[in-house]
Amino acid sequence: MNLYNCEKIKFSYTPSSIEELRDALQKKVDLDELNQLNVGIFDFNALFESTDMRIPQIYRSKHGLKALFFPCRTTQGTVMVSNIQDGWYTLCYQLSKLISHGVYLFQLDEGRSADIMNAFFYMEGKESIYKERVVYSMTDPRWKFYQKGDKLWFENEHYYTNRVIRKRMNKEILTEYCGQLNLDIKSDDFWSINGETILFIRAHNRQA
């Protein structure tokens, strides 16, 4: 399943290994019984609840929050995809404080609906030296552009001066930025899942 072809998709990437992610997630399980760590052979069928694969991530899950972690096939590191539309931002934020590398979160939108947002977020480090970068264009309800934090090495700030706000950040620019990170997100290979993966779940309620 090539998620790049979805109308809307949000995913994360970190240069940290899946083994390091597993250790960090285990710490969260040890602290809260609502968290479940499953290691095995999982794919997107174990993740998504929506039957509409054009927009597979839903606003709110009835069965808890889920995130699938799998090794990146086009460069070193790990890819994460969640079952909810915000990409499970809070989990990315928490993990960025536990692992040795930062976390990139990309939101790709083809712009076919009334609510459009193309964005990327970067989170890294501990509270005292925490680094954050945010750039997005969105409808709210009119077009709005926002950026926060220091520019990252792969960004082209020329895009952000475009008089047309929706063109300051779009799917094509995000694809270019991912390419700078060796994330070939247009390819089927990037989204292929082979071997051991992690399915992390946070239940809404404690089991009776």
mmCIF file of C-alpha atoms in Angstrom, residues 93 96-98 124-132:
data_model
loop_
_atom_site.group_PDB
_atom_site.id
_atom_site.type_symbol
_atom_site.label_atom_id
_atom_site.label_comp_id
_atom_site.label_asym_id
_atom_site.label_seq_id
_atom_site.Cartn_x
_atom_site.Cartn_y
_atom_site.Cartn_z
ATOM 1 C CA TYR A 93 6.883 14.616 21.089
ATOM 2 C CA SER A 96 11.794 12.839 20.824
ATOM 3 C CA LYS A 97 12.820 13.227 24.473
ATOM 4 C CA LEU A 98 13.711 9.552 24.885
ATOM 5 C CA GLU A 124 14.461 16.979 19.263
ATOM 6 C CA GLY A 125 16.098 16.970 22.669
ATOM 7 C CA LYS A 126 15.438 17.411 26.348
ATOM 8 C CA GLU A 127 13.437 20.243 27.901
ATOM 9 C CA SER A 128 16.455 22.470 28.651
ATOM 10 C CA ILE A 129 17.799 22.268 25.094
ATOM 11 C CA TYR A 130 14.629 21.336 23.257
ATOM 12 C CA LYS A 131 14.560 22.114 19.525
ATOM 13 C CA GLU A 132 11.340 22.541 17.574
#
